[in-house]
PDB file of C-alpha atoms in Angstrom:
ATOM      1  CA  UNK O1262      92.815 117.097 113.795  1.00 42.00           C
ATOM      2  CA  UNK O1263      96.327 116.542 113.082  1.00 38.00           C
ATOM      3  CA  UNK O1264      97.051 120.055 112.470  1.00 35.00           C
ATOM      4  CA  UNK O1265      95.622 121.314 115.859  1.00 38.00           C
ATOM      5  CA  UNK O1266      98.144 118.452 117.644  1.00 37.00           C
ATOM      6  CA  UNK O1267     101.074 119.807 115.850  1.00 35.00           C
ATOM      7  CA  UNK O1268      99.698 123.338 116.712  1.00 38.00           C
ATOM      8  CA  UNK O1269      99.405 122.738 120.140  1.00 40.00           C
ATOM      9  CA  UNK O1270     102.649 121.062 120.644  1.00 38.00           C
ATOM     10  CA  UNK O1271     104.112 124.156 119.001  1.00 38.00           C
ATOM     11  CA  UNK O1272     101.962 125.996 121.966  1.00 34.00           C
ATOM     12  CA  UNK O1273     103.703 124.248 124.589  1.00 37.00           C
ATOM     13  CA  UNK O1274     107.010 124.115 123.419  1.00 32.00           C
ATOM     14  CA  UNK O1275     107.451 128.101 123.035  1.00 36.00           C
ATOM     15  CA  UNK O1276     106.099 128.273 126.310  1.00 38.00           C
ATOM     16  CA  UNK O1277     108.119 125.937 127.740  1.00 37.00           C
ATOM     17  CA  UNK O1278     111.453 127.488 126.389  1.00 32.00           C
ATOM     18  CA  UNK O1279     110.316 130.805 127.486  1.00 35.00           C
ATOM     19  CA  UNK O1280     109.775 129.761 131.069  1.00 34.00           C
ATOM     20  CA  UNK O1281     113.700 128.398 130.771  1.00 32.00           C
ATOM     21  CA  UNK O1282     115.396 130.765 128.916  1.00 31.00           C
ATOM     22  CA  UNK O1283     117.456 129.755 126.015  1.00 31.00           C
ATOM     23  CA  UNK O1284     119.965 127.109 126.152  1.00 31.00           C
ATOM     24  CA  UNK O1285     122.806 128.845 125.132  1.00 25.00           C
ATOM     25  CA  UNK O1286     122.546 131.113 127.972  1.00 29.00           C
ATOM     26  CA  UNK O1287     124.233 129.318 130.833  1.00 30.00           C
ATOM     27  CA  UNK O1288     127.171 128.416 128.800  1.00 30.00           C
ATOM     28  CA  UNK O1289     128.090 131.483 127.650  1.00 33.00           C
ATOM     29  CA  UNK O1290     130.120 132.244 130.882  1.00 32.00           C
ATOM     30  CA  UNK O1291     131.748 128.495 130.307  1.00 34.00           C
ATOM     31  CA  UNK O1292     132.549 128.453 126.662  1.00 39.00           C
ATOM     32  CA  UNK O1293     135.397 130.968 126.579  1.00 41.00           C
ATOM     33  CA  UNK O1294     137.664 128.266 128.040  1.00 43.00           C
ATOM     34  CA  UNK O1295     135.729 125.091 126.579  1.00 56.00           C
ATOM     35  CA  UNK O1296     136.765 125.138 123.037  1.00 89.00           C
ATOM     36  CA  UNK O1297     140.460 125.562 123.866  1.00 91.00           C
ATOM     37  CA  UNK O1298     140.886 123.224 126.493  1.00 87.00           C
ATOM     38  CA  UNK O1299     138.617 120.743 124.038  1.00 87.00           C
ATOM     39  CA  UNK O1300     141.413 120.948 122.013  1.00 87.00           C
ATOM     40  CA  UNK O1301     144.476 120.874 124.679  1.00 84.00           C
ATOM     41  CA  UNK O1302     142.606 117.520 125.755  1.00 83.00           C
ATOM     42  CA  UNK O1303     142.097 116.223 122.628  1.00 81.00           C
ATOM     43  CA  UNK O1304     145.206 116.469 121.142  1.00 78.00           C
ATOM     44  CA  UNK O1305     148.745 114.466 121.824  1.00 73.00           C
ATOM     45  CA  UNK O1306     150.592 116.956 123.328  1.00 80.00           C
ATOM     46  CA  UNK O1307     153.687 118.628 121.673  1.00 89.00           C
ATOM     47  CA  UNK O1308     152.175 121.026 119.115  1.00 94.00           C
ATOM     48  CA  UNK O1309     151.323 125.073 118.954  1.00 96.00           C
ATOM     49  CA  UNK O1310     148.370 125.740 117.438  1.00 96.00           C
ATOM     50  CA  UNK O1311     146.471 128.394 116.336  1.00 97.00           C
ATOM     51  CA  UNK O1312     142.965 129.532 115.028  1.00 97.00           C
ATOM     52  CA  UNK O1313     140.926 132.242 113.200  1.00 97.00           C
ATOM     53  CA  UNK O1314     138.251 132.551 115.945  1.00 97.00           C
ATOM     54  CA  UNK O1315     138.701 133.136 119.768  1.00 97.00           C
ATOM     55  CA  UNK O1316     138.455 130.013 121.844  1.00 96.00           C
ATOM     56  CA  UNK O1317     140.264 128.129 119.876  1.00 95.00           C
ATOM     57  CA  UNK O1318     137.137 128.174 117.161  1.00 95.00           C
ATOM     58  CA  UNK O1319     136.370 128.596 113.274  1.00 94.00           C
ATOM     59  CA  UNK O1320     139.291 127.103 111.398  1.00 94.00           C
ATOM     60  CA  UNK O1321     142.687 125.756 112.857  1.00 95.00           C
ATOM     61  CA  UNK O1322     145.377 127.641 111.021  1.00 96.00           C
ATOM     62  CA  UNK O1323     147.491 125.295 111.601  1.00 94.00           C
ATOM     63  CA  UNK O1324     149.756 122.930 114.220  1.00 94.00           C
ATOM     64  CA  UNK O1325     153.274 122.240 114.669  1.00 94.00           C
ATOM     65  CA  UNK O1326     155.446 120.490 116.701  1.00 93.00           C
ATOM     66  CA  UNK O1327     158.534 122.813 114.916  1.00 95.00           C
ATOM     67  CA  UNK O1328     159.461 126.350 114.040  1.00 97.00           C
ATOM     68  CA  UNK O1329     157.776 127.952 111.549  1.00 98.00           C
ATOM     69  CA  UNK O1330     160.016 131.359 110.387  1.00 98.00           C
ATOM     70  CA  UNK O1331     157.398 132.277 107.665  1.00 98.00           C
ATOM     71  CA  UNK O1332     153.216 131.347 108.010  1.00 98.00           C
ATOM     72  CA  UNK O1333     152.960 132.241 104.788  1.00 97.00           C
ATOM     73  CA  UNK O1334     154.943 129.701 103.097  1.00 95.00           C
ATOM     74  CA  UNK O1335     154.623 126.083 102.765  1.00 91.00           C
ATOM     75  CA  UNK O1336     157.366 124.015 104.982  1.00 86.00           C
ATOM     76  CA  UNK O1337     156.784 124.368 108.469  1.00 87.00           C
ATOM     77  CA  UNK O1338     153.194 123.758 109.620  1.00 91.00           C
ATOM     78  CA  UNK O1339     151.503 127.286 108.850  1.00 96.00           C
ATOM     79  CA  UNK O1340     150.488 128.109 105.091  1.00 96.00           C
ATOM     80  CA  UNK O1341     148.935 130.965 104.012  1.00 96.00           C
ATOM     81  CA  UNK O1342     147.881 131.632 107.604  1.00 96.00           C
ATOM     82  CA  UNK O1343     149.993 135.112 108.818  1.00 97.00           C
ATOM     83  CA  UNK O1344     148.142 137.494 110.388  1.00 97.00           C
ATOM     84  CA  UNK O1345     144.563 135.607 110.751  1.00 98.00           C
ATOM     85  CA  UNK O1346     145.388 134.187 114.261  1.00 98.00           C
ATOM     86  CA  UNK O1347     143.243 135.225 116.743  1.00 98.00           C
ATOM     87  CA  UNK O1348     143.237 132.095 119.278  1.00 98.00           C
ATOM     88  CA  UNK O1349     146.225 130.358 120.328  1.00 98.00           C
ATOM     89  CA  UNK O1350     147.533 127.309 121.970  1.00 97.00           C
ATOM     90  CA  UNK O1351     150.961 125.546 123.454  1.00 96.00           C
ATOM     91  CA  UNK O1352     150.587 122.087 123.989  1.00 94.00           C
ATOM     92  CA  UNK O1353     153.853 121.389 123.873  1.00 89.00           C
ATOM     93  CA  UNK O1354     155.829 118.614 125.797  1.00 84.00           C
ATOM     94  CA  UNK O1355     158.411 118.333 127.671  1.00 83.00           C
ATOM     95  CA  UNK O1356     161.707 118.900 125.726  1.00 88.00           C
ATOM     96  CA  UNK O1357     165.176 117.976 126.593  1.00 86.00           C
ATOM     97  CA  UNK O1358     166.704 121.270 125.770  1.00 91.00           C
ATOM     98  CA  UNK O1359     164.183 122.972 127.567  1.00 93.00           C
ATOM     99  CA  UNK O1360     162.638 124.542 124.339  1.00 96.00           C
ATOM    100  CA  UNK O1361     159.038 124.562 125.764  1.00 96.00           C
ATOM    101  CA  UNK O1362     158.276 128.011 124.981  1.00 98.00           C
ATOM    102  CA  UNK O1363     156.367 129.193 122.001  1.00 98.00           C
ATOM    103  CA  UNK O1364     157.505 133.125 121.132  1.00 98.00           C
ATOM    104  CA  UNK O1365     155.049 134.218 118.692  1.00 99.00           C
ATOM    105  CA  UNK O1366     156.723 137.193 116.136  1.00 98.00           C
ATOM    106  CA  UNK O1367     155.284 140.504 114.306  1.00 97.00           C
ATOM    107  CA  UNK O1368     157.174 139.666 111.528  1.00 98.00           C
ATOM    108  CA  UNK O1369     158.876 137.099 109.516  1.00 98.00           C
ATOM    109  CA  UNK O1370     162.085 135.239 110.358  1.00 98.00           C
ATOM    110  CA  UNK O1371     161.952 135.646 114.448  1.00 98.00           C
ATOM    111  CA  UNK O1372     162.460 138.996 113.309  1.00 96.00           C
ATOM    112  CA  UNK O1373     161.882 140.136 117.554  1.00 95.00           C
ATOM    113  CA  UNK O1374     162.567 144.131 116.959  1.00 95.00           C
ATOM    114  CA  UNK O1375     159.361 144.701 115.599  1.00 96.00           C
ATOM    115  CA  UNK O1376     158.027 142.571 118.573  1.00 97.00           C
ATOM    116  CA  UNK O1377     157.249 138.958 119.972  1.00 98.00           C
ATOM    117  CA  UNK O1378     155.110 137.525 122.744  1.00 98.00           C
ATOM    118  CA  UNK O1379     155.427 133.946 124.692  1.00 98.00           C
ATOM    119  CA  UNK O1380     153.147 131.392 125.688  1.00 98.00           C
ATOM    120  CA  UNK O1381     154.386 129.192 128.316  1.00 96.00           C
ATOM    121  CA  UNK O1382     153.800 124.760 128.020  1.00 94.00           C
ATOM    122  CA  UNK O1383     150.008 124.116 128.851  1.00 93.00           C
ATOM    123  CA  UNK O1384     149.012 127.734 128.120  1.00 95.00           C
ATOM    124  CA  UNK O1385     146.305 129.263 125.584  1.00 96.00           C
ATOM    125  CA  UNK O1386     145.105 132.565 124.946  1.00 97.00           C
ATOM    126  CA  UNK O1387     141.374 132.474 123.849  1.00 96.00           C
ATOM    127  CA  UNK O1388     141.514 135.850 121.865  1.00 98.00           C
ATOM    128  CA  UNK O1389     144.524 137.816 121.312  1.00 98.00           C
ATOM    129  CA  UNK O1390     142.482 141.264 121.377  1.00 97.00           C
ATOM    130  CA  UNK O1391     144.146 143.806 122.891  1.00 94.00           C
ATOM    131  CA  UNK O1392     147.329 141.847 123.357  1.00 97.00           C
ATOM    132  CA  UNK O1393     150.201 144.341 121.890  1.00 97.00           C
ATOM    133  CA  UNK O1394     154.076 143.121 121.009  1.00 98.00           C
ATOM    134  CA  UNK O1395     156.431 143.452 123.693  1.00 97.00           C
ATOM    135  CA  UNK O1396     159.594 145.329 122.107  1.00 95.00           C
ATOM    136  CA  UNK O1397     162.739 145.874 124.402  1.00 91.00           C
ATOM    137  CA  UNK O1398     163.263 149.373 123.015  1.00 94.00           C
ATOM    138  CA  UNK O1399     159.669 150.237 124.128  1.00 89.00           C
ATOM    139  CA  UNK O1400     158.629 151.717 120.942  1.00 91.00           C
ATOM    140  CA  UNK O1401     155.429 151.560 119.737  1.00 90.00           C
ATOM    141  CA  UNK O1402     154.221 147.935 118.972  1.00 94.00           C
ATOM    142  CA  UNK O1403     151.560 146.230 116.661  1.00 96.00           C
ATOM    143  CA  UNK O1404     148.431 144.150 118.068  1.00 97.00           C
ATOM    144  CA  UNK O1405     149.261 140.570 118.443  1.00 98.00           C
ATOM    145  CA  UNK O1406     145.315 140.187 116.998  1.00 98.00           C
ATOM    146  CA  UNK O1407     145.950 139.569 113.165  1.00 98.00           C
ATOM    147  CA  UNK O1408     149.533 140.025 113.058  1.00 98.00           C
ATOM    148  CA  UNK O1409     151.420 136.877 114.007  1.00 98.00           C
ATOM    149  CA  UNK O1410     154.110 136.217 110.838  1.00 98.00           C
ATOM    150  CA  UNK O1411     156.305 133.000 112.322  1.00 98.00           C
ATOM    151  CA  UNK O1412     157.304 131.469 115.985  1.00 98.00           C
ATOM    152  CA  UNK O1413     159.443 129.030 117.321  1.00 98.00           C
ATOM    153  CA  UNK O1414     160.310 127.392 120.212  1.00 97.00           C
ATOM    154  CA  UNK O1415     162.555 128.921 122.868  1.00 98.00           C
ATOM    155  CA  UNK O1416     163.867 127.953 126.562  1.00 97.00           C
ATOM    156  CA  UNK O1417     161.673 130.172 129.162  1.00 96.00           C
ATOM    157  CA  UNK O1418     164.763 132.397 129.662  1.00 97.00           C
ATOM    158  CA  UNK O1419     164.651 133.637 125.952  1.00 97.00           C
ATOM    159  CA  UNK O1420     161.593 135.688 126.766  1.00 97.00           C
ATOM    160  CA  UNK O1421     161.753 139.184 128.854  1.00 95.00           C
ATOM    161  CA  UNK O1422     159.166 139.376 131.766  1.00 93.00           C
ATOM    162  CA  UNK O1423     156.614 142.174 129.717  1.00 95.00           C
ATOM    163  CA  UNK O1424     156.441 139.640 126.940  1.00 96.00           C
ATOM    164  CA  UNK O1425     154.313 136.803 128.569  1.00 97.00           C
ATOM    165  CA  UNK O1426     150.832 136.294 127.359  1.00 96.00           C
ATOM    166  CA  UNK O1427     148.374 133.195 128.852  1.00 79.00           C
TER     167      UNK O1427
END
């Protein structure tokens, strides 16, 4: 007797979740912003952060409120974490030399001739794909995807108009 309940309630819930659809379904159009803005929300605001999953998912690399010329060495919020980024995100604050800008680099050191890219205060980029380095000599740059080696904070007049991102 107990059997045929719980077989019957099995009954009616598959039928009732294939009348409905599944429940991931409707926020699937939503999430791509969710999960950063979750975190711009959730956070106090003067850091750059930056995760291994788009939307701002799987595992935060890391979050500063300084420069970081290296992510691959201890020392300034980023450890072991170059080239995994695939999310990012500038919460930064309001700063009274105007250093509100977070210029993301190809390689290590601010090193911008191999390329950089700038997120603006408030701004995220839920996946990086297809982003490439801007370069002023217009040579050939590397994805932004996988790549990112250090960043700091600039002034918004430190980054060329082709190099925005967000």
């Amino acid at each position: 007797m107990r059997l045929t309940r719980l077989a019957a309630a099995a009954v009616t819930l598959t039928a009732a979740l294939s009348m409905t659809g599944p429940a991931w379904a409707s926020e699937a159009s939503t999430s791509k912003l969710a999960g950063c803005s979750d975190v711009k929300n959730g956070w106090s605001n003067g850091n750059v952060f930056a995760f291994n999953q788009p939307n701002c998912g799987g595992t935060m690399l890391g979050y500063t409120r300084g420069n970081d010329p290296d992510w691959n060495a201890a020392g300034g919020g980023f450890v072991n974490d170059a080239n995994q980024a695939v999310s990012v995100l500038n919460d930064g604050g309001t700063d009274p030399n105007g250093l509100t800008v977070v210029a993301f680099y190809d390689k290590i050191n601010y090193d911008y001739r191999y390329g950089y890219r700038c997120l603006d205060m408030g701004d995220w980029v839920p996946d990086l794909s297809g982003l490439v380095y801007y370069r002023a000599d217009n040579l050939p740059a590397a994805l932004v995807k996988n790549t990112i080696s250090s960043h700091q904070w600039v002034t918004r007049s430190a980054c060329a108009g082709p190099s925005w991102m967000g």
